[in-house]
Amino acid sequence: MVLHDGLRRHRIHAGHSHVRSGSEVVHLRPYGRGCERLIGKKSYPRARITNERGETLMSATSRRTLIKAAVALTVCAGVSTSFTERAAAQATEIVYSTFLDPNNANDPRSAAQTKMIQAFESKHPDIKIRLLVDPTGQTVTRAVKSRSETPDVIRVVSFGLPEYAATGNLLALNDLVKKDGIPDDDWLLPLSTAQIDGKLYGLPQDFRIPILVYRKGALQEAGVTPPKTWEEVCAAGPKFKQPNINGFAVPLGATGGIGGAQSLAEFFLSTMLVGSDGRYFAPDGKIAFSKENFIRAGATIKDLFTKCKVTSLRSAQMGINEVHDGLRSGTIAMTNFGLYRFKTVQTQGAGDDLAWAPAPSYTPSDKQTVYSYSIALNKNSKKQDAAWTFMKFVISPEAQAIAAEGGEVVSRKSTYTAPYLQSEAAANQKRWAELVSQRGQAVSYSPILSTFHTILGEAFQRMVLKDETPENAYAEVVKRYDEALTKAQ
C-alpha cells in the first residue's frame, strides 16, 4: 500500500499521480467507525515538497504521521478482514427444498415457514438456510436421481419417499434418531410406521387424513345428514334434486397433484383398496392389496355413478382442482377431500357454509390411510451435520408450534400443548389430529406411484363410462402396473 496526499477521511485514492501503478483503493467505512476515529478525527501537520527551483510539487503529512496512519489502517483492515473471513468460514449454507413459496402472501403456511427458519437461524447463527422452491417436485426428483449434492434437506410427500429411497440417494436416519434420543411415541402415529422396509428415510412434519367436506346449505335442502358409510352415501342420491348439484363428487381425472388420478387414489382408493390389513404395496414395489378389495372398491364407486345416482358423470373428468372449485362455488354438495385445503376453500368463497366430518367408509370405525409431508436428508450432501441440525429443529415442538400457526396438523403430540393449539382458531386442527391418532393408518407406497395413479384413473374411467366390470378393471391395472414396474426396475 502507498500512502500519499490522496488520503481522505474514508479512502485513499489509488488514482493519484504520486501513487504507484497497480495500487488499490482502500475503503475504510466497512471496517467500522473505530478505524475512522483513528485517522479521521485528527488534523495532521502538513509539509511542502518542492523542486530545486522552490516550486511546490505536493503537500504531504510528515513521515512520522504517515507511518502512524499506515499502522492504524493496516491493523484495522487486518482485523476486519480476519473477522469477515472467520464469519464466512463459520457460516454454513443449507439448501432446503420446499413447495411453499415465501412470497405467497395468500398461504399462511408460507409465513409460518419463514418464521420457523428465522427462529432456527437465530438459534444457530452459524447455519443459514436457502430455499429451493419446487412446487411440482420435478427439480428435486432430477437432483436426487442425478446424485446432486443439493438440496441438502428435502421436503417430500411421504407417498413420494419410496421413489426417492429407491435411488439410494437418501440417508437412512435410524442411527441419527437413536443417537439423539428422538422418541418413537411422541407422534400422532408412531415414528416407526414411517419406515420403508425397516429404514427411516423421512421425519413427518405433519399428517393428513381424508375428510368428508360438505356444504351445509346443500345437505340441509336435500334433507341429508353427513354420511358415515358408503351405504349412506348411496342412499342420499335420490334426495339431491337441486339442478346442477353434484351430490357426492368422485374425481377420476388427472388434474392437480403429482400426476395421474391422485385425488381418486389419495381420498378414496388408498383406504378402500387397503382394507383392515394395511397392505397397499410390498417393499419391492409390487401390488399388495387383494383382488377382493379392488373389486369391492370398484363396484362401490361404479354404483355411486350409476345405481345410486349420487355422483354426476362430470366427476369422471374432475381432478383435485375441479373439486376444489366445485366446493368453493357450491356446485358440489359433498366429497372426500384434503383437510389441508379446507381453510382455503372457506376463505375463497364457501365461508361458514363449509363444514366437515370423518370420511365415510364401509363401517363407521374403519381405518383411513394417512400420509404426511416429511423431511429427508440428501445422502450426497457435503453438509450433513448442519443439515441434520436443521432437521431436528424442524420436527421439534418449538418449530412445530410455529408451523401449526399456518394451519398444519403437526406431527408431534407434545406440540399440542402450545398456546395457539389451545385456542379456538386451532379447533379443527386439534380434531383432525385426534382423527389421525384414532383412525389413521400408515401404508407402504409404490416407487412409481404417479404411474400407478395414471393406470388406476384410466381403468376406472373405462369402468364407469364404458360399463366395464370391476374384474376387468382389476386385470387391466395389475397387467399394466406390473409391466411399468418391471421397466422402471
C-alpha atoms as one frame of an Amber mdcrd trajectory, in Angstrom:
protein
   0.000   0.000   0.000   1.249   3.516  -0.807   0.276   6.405   1.435   0.129
   9.789  -0.242  -1.613  13.085  -0.184  -4.693  11.496  -1.649  -5.577  10.454
   1.923  -9.221  11.174   2.631 -11.495  10.509   5.508 -12.839   7.222   4.183
 -10.427   6.125   1.483  -7.088   6.542  -0.234  -7.340   7.361  -3.902  -5.342
   4.898  -5.971  -5.580   7.148  -9.000  -3.462   9.949  -7.576  -0.477  10.853
  -9.760   2.001  10.040  -6.990   0.580   6.564  -6.282   2.455   3.670  -7.764
   0.685   1.972 -10.675  -1.337  -1.045  -9.573  -2.227   0.321  -6.119  -5.805
  -0.303  -4.933  -8.450   1.881  -3.369  -8.748   1.093   0.313 -12.243   1.620
   1.739 -12.407   2.123   5.437 -16.101   2.502   6.235 -16.941  -1.230   6.072
 -14.374  -1.865   8.773 -16.224   0.163  11.341 -16.105   3.583  12.921 -13.196
   2.618  15.137 -10.736   2.943  12.285 -12.330   6.207  11.239 -11.665   7.548
  14.721  -8.007   6.541  14.456  -7.330   8.535  11.318 -10.256  10.790  10.560
 -10.641  12.975  13.616  -7.159  14.436  13.840  -5.570  17.279  11.919  -2.096
  16.271  10.814   0.777  18.773  10.251   1.449  19.151   6.566   4.758  19.766
   4.770   5.523  21.126   1.324   7.543  19.137  -1.185   9.394  21.394  -3.666
  11.830  21.062  -6.538  15.234  22.661  -6.818  13.640  25.906  -8.056  11.413
  26.090  -4.954   8.213  25.221  -6.825   5.711  23.225  -4.809   5.234  19.697
  -6.118   2.810  18.437  -3.491   1.802  18.933   0.072   2.186  15.984   2.438
   1.928  14.985   6.029   5.053  14.289   7.985   6.706  10.924   7.582   6.140
  10.031  11.236   2.453  10.871  10.982   2.093   8.869   7.782   3.697   5.860
   9.378   1.281   6.086  12.308  -1.671   6.328   9.947  -0.375   3.394   7.910
  -0.095   1.251  11.036  -3.619   2.185  12.081  -5.012   1.368   8.643  -3.154
  -1.906   8.464  -4.365  -3.024  11.881  -7.995  -2.073  11.197  -8.035  -3.629
   7.757  -6.346  -6.760   9.098  -8.789  -7.121  11.977 -11.742  -6.536   9.690
 -10.516  -8.988   7.081  -9.856 -11.593   9.739 -13.347 -11.104  11.175 -15.026
 -11.280   7.765 -13.117 -14.368   6.709 -13.818 -16.060  10.029 -17.541 -15.318
   9.803 -17.686 -16.579   6.224 -15.800 -19.718   7.172 -18.083 -20.399  10.128
 -21.397 -19.842   8.307 -22.711 -22.958   6.560 -25.427 -22.588   3.947 -28.055
 -25.329   3.762 -30.298 -25.648   0.711 -33.815 -26.665   1.748 -36.281 -27.684
  -0.953 -39.941 -26.964  -0.277 -43.176 -26.451  -2.174 -44.030 -23.408  -0.044
 -43.128 -20.100  -1.678 -42.172 -17.451   0.924 -43.505 -14.754  -1.438 -47.014
 -16.233  -1.443 -48.884 -13.867   0.854 -52.116 -15.874   0.476 -50.766 -19.046
   2.079 -50.372 -18.852   5.872 -48.159 -21.933   5.744 -45.550 -19.913   3.837
 -45.485 -17.224   6.521 -45.135 -19.889   9.203 -42.254 -21.486   7.293 -40.434
 -18.132   7.117 -40.963 -17.560  10.833 -39.661 -21.051  11.630 -36.498 -20.543
   9.571 -35.868 -17.191  11.259 -36.181 -18.883  14.652 -33.690 -21.548  13.608
 -31.130 -19.056  12.285 -31.443 -17.049  15.482 -30.570 -20.163  17.486 -27.886
 -21.269  15.044 -26.248 -18.141  13.547 -23.530 -20.331  12.010 -26.076 -22.034
   9.707 -28.017 -20.205   7.013 -30.995 -21.638   5.129 -31.506 -21.031   1.429
 -34.851 -22.125  -0.004 -35.307 -24.012  -3.238 -38.995 -23.555  -4.069 -40.139
 -26.517  -6.132 -43.963 -26.846  -6.153 -44.056 -29.831  -8.531 -41.059 -31.646
  -7.068 -39.620 -32.249 -10.538 -36.425 -30.271  -9.912 -35.703 -32.157  -6.697
 -36.517 -35.502  -8.305 -33.943 -34.854 -11.030 -31.404 -33.705  -8.428 -31.839
 -36.829  -6.298 -31.684 -39.197  -9.265 -28.537 -37.492 -10.573 -26.776 -37.715
  -7.168 -26.541 -33.948  -6.803 -25.078 -32.604  -3.551 -28.012 -30.212  -3.190
 -30.611 -29.711  -1.958 -29.287 -30.815   1.424 -32.708 -31.174   3.054 -35.757
 -32.230   1.073 -39.403 -31.736   1.969 -41.242 -34.564   0.255 -44.695 -36.098
   0.491 -44.490 -39.488   2.206 -46.015 -41.371  -0.721 -43.174 -39.982  -2.852
 -40.452 -41.176  -0.459 -40.219 -44.731  -1.885 -39.313 -43.338  -5.312 -36.533
 -41.224  -3.787 -35.348 -44.019  -1.490 -35.141 -46.412  -4.455 -32.389 -44.233
  -5.966 -30.125 -44.973  -2.992 -29.533 -41.247  -2.545 -31.417 -40.623   0.700
 -29.697 -41.138   4.031 -31.311 -43.645   6.400 -31.969 -41.775   9.638 -32.337
 -44.688  12.071 -28.920 -44.261  13.716 -29.232 -40.468  13.970 -32.683 -40.735
  15.549 -31.393 -43.256  18.073 -28.264 -41.230  18.825 -30.245 -38.057  19.554
 -32.962 -39.821  21.520 -35.880 -38.784  19.309 -38.816 -40.734  20.766 -40.949
 -43.112  18.723 -44.166 -42.450  20.636 -44.349 -38.607  20.645 -46.063 -38.597
  17.247 -49.710 -38.790  16.177 -48.695 -42.110  14.630 -45.556 -43.925  15.869
 -42.413 -42.805  14.067 -41.649 -46.434  13.208 -44.711 -46.529  10.917 -42.888
 -44.144   8.563 -40.185 -46.718   7.802 -39.667 -48.203   4.343 -38.520 -51.805
   4.564 -37.161 -51.203   8.064 -35.358 -47.948   7.240 -36.426 -44.438   8.192
 -35.813 -42.005   5.335 -38.051 -39.135   6.430 -39.302 -37.388   9.573 -43.002
 -36.418   9.386 -43.733 -32.694   9.677 -47.498 -33.063   9.512 -50.233 -35.663
   8.975 -53.110 -35.678   6.510 -56.218 -37.839   6.529 -59.178 -37.757   4.115
 -62.250 -35.983   5.475 -65.793 -35.505   4.233 -66.109 -31.862   3.166 -69.628
 -30.591   2.526 -71.800 -27.524   2.009 -74.239 -27.260   4.906 -76.929 -25.494
   2.887 -76.979 -28.137   0.134 -77.288 -31.011   2.604 -79.995 -29.243   4.603
 -82.034 -28.529   1.478 -81.793 -32.196   0.455 -82.535 -33.452   3.962 -79.225
 -35.306   4.142 -77.033 -35.751   7.196 -73.279 -36.240   6.725 -72.928 -39.929
   5.771 -70.741 -42.240   7.809 -70.743 -45.232   5.454 -70.761 -45.846   1.703
 -74.242 -47.264   2.064 -75.441 -43.948   3.466 -73.714 -42.059   0.630 -75.616
 -44.193  -1.893 -78.933 -43.658  -0.106 -78.507 -39.874  -0.358 -78.588 -39.942
  -4.166 -82.343 -39.526  -4.799 -82.573 -36.714  -2.241 -80.432 -34.284  -4.240
 -82.947 -32.689  -6.566 -81.225 -29.334  -6.985 -80.254 -28.692 -10.626 -76.534
 -28.679 -11.416 -75.620 -30.002  -7.967 -73.198 -32.915  -7.801 -74.359 -34.770
  -4.687 -71.104 -36.618  -3.969 -68.146 -35.978  -6.273 -65.772 -38.857  -7.098
 -62.942 -37.428  -9.243 -61.472 -39.831 -11.794 -59.483 -37.182 -13.704 -55.796
 -36.362 -13.629 -55.521 -32.633 -12.917 -53.598 -31.446  -9.872 -51.301 -33.435
  -7.621 -48.123 -35.306  -8.552 -49.625 -36.985 -11.608 -52.415 -39.298 -12.670
 -55.676 -39.614 -10.771 -54.138 -38.610  -7.444 -57.401 -37.350  -5.953 -59.111
 -40.714  -6.624 -56.235 -42.594  -5.009 -55.481 -40.200  -2.152 -59.016 -39.562
  -0.913 -60.690 -42.865  -1.826 -58.754 -45.893  -3.039 -55.679 -45.713  -0.786
 -58.123 -46.578   2.001 -60.672 -48.717   0.120 -58.063 -50.983  -1.503 -56.021
 -51.418   1.644 -58.789 -52.609   3.928 -58.151 -53.600   7.516 -54.865 -55.419
   6.836 -52.994 -52.228   5.894 -51.467 -53.809   2.760 -51.125 -51.464  -0.223
 -47.713 -52.163  -1.792 -44.956 -54.599  -0.865 -41.397 -53.427  -0.096 -40.317
 -54.468  -3.608 -42.992 -52.202  -5.110 -45.398 -54.945  -6.147 -49.143 -54.658
  -5.541 -50.073 -55.989  -2.094 -53.810 -55.181  -1.910 -56.154 -58.083  -2.590
 -58.278 -58.691  -5.668 -61.347 -58.882  -3.424 -60.691 -55.397  -2.013 -60.221
 -53.970  -5.505 -63.437 -55.488  -6.864 -65.401 -54.272  -3.842 -63.996 -50.734
  -4.202 -64.628 -50.746  -7.953 -68.225 -51.862  -7.511 -68.821 -49.246  -4.788
 -67.573 -46.359  -6.900 -69.314 -47.531 -10.071 -72.595 -47.765  -8.142 -72.249
 -44.158  -6.956 -72.258 -43.073 -10.621 -74.931 -45.494 -11.859 -77.182 -47.283
  -9.361 -77.132 -44.614  -6.611 -77.083 -41.599  -8.962 -75.419 -39.544  -6.254
 -72.351 -38.820  -8.383 -72.554 -36.854 -11.628 -70.761 -38.161 -14.699 -68.980
 -34.812 -14.760 -66.858 -36.193 -11.918 -65.231 -38.650 -14.329 -63.128 -35.790
 -15.749 -62.522 -33.961 -12.476 -59.265 -33.785 -10.567 -58.223 -32.049  -7.355
 -58.510 -28.547  -8.782 -62.027 -29.020 -10.198 -63.259 -30.498  -6.928 -61.754
 -27.554  -5.067 -63.601 -25.126  -7.343 -66.863 -27.075  -7.042 -66.781 -26.978
  -3.244 -65.897 -23.303  -3.303 -68.724 -22.377  -5.679 -71.300 -24.753  -4.179
 -71.835 -26.958  -7.262 -70.537 -29.936  -5.262 -72.576 -30.795  -2.174 -70.037
 -33.131  -0.580 -66.980 -35.280  -1.269 -63.897 -36.772   0.334 -61.158 -34.166
   0.226 -57.916 -32.964   1.794 -58.086 -31.289   5.194 -55.174 -29.100   4.093
 -57.499 -27.360   1.592 -60.416 -26.848   3.953 -59.457 -23.378   5.190 -58.559
 -22.196   1.687 -61.952 -23.261   0.276 -63.612 -21.406   3.147 -61.736 -18.174
   2.538 -62.219 -18.335  -1.232 -65.993 -18.194  -1.073 -67.540 -21.087   0.840
 -67.320 -19.280   4.185 -69.240 -20.639   7.148 -71.368 -22.816   4.847 -68.427
 -25.216   4.565 -68.200 -27.991   7.147 -66.510 -31.341   7.582 -66.966 -34.777
   9.156 -64.958 -38.029   9.189 -64.806 -39.589   5.733 -67.309 -42.370   5.000
 -66.083 -45.965   4.916 -67.552 -49.467   4.914 -68.101 -49.262   8.672 -68.052
 -46.108  10.834 -64.887 -47.235  12.623 -62.760 -48.316   9.645 -59.187 -47.087
   9.466 -58.324 -44.340   6.990 -54.977 -44.119   5.194 -52.826 -41.247   6.459
 -49.834 -39.659   4.806 -47.545 -36.786   5.667 -45.044 -34.302   4.372 -41.649
 -35.364   5.629 -38.120 -34.015   5.586 -35.323 -36.172   4.220 -31.536 -35.843
   4.133 -29.629 -35.997   0.860 -27.062 -38.779   1.174 -24.720 -36.884  -1.150
 -24.822 -33.643   0.834 -21.437 -32.340   1.962 -23.077 -30.601   4.914 -24.895
 -33.450   6.626 -24.121 -32.333  10.189 -25.619 -28.876   9.645 -28.496 -30.370
   7.665 -29.328 -32.771  10.490 -29.222 -29.903  12.986 -31.823 -28.112  10.881
 -33.974 -31.237  10.524 -34.011 -31.811  14.279 -35.205 -28.261  14.806 -37.944
 -28.550  12.173 -39.545 -31.510  13.963 -39.004 -30.068  17.449 -42.095 -28.978
  19.434 -40.877 -25.357  19.211 -40.777 -25.340  15.398 -43.932 -27.448  15.137
 -45.830 -24.864  17.187 -44.829 -22.240  14.615 -45.888 -24.493  11.719 -49.260
 -25.024  13.390 -49.954 -21.297  13.097 -50.018 -21.840   9.338 -52.791 -24.431
   9.647 -50.773 -27.653   9.555 -51.846 -30.722  11.538 -48.374 -31.034  13.004
 -46.919 -34.431  13.754 -45.613 -34.247  17.354 -48.062 -34.960  20.180 -46.226
 -32.738  22.655 -46.769 -29.721  20.392 -50.495 -29.691  21.081 -49.975 -28.047
  24.482 -48.708 -24.878  22.721 -50.852 -21.749  23.322 -52.014 -21.428  19.707
 -53.171 -25.049  19.574 -55.206 -24.447  22.722 -57.053 -21.564  21.083 -60.395
 -21.591  19.264 -58.612 -20.777  15.991 -56.969 -24.212  16.097 -60.122 -26.185
  16.967 -60.271 -28.002  13.617 -56.556 -28.836  13.722 -56.929 -30.461  17.127
 -59.927 -32.515  15.996 -58.092 -33.609  12.857 -55.112 -34.619  14.985 -57.413
 -36.739  17.144 -58.877 -38.315  13.998 -55.375 -39.189  12.772 -54.475 -40.795
  16.111 -57.734 -42.725  16.427 -58.440 -43.869  12.883 -55.271 -43.232  10.909
 -53.030 -45.917   9.459 -49.777 -45.629   7.529 -49.237 -47.788   4.440 -46.379
 -48.574   2.061 -46.435 -46.900  -1.323 -45.193 -47.708  -4.812 -41.881 -46.317
  -6.105 -43.735 -45.427  -9.339 -46.836 -44.013  -7.693 -47.741 -41.391 -10.298
 -47.676 -44.138 -12.946 -49.972 -46.249 -10.775 -52.349 -43.284 -10.381 -52.486
 -42.853 -14.156 -53.242 -46.540 -14.737 -55.841 -46.539 -11.960 -57.678 -43.458
 -13.224 -57.876 -44.711 -16.796 -59.183 -48.111 -15.711 -61.869 -46.562 -13.513
 -62.916 -44.145 -16.247 -63.439 -47.073 -18.634 -65.313 -48.987 -15.950 -67.742
 -46.097 -15.387 -68.024 -44.537 -18.853 -67.869 -47.729 -20.934 -69.592 -50.019
 -18.441 -66.601 -52.290 -17.881 -66.673 -54.664 -14.914 -64.567 -54.211 -11.783
 -62.934 -57.561 -12.592 -61.786 -56.265 -15.978 -60.527 -53.073 -14.356 -58.502
 -55.139 -11.872 -56.934 -57.236 -14.627 -56.018 -54.085 -16.569 -54.454 -52.368
 -13.548 -52.402 -55.399 -12.499 -51.114 -56.101 -16.011 -50.163 -52.514 -16.866
 -48.666 -51.827 -13.438 -46.503 -54.969 -13.429 -45.181 -54.046 -16.871 -44.402
 -50.486 -15.743 -42.677 -51.675 -12.556 -40.500 -54.148 -14.463 -39.494 -51.437
 -16.915 -38.698 -48.983 -14.098 -36.568 -51.524 -12.235
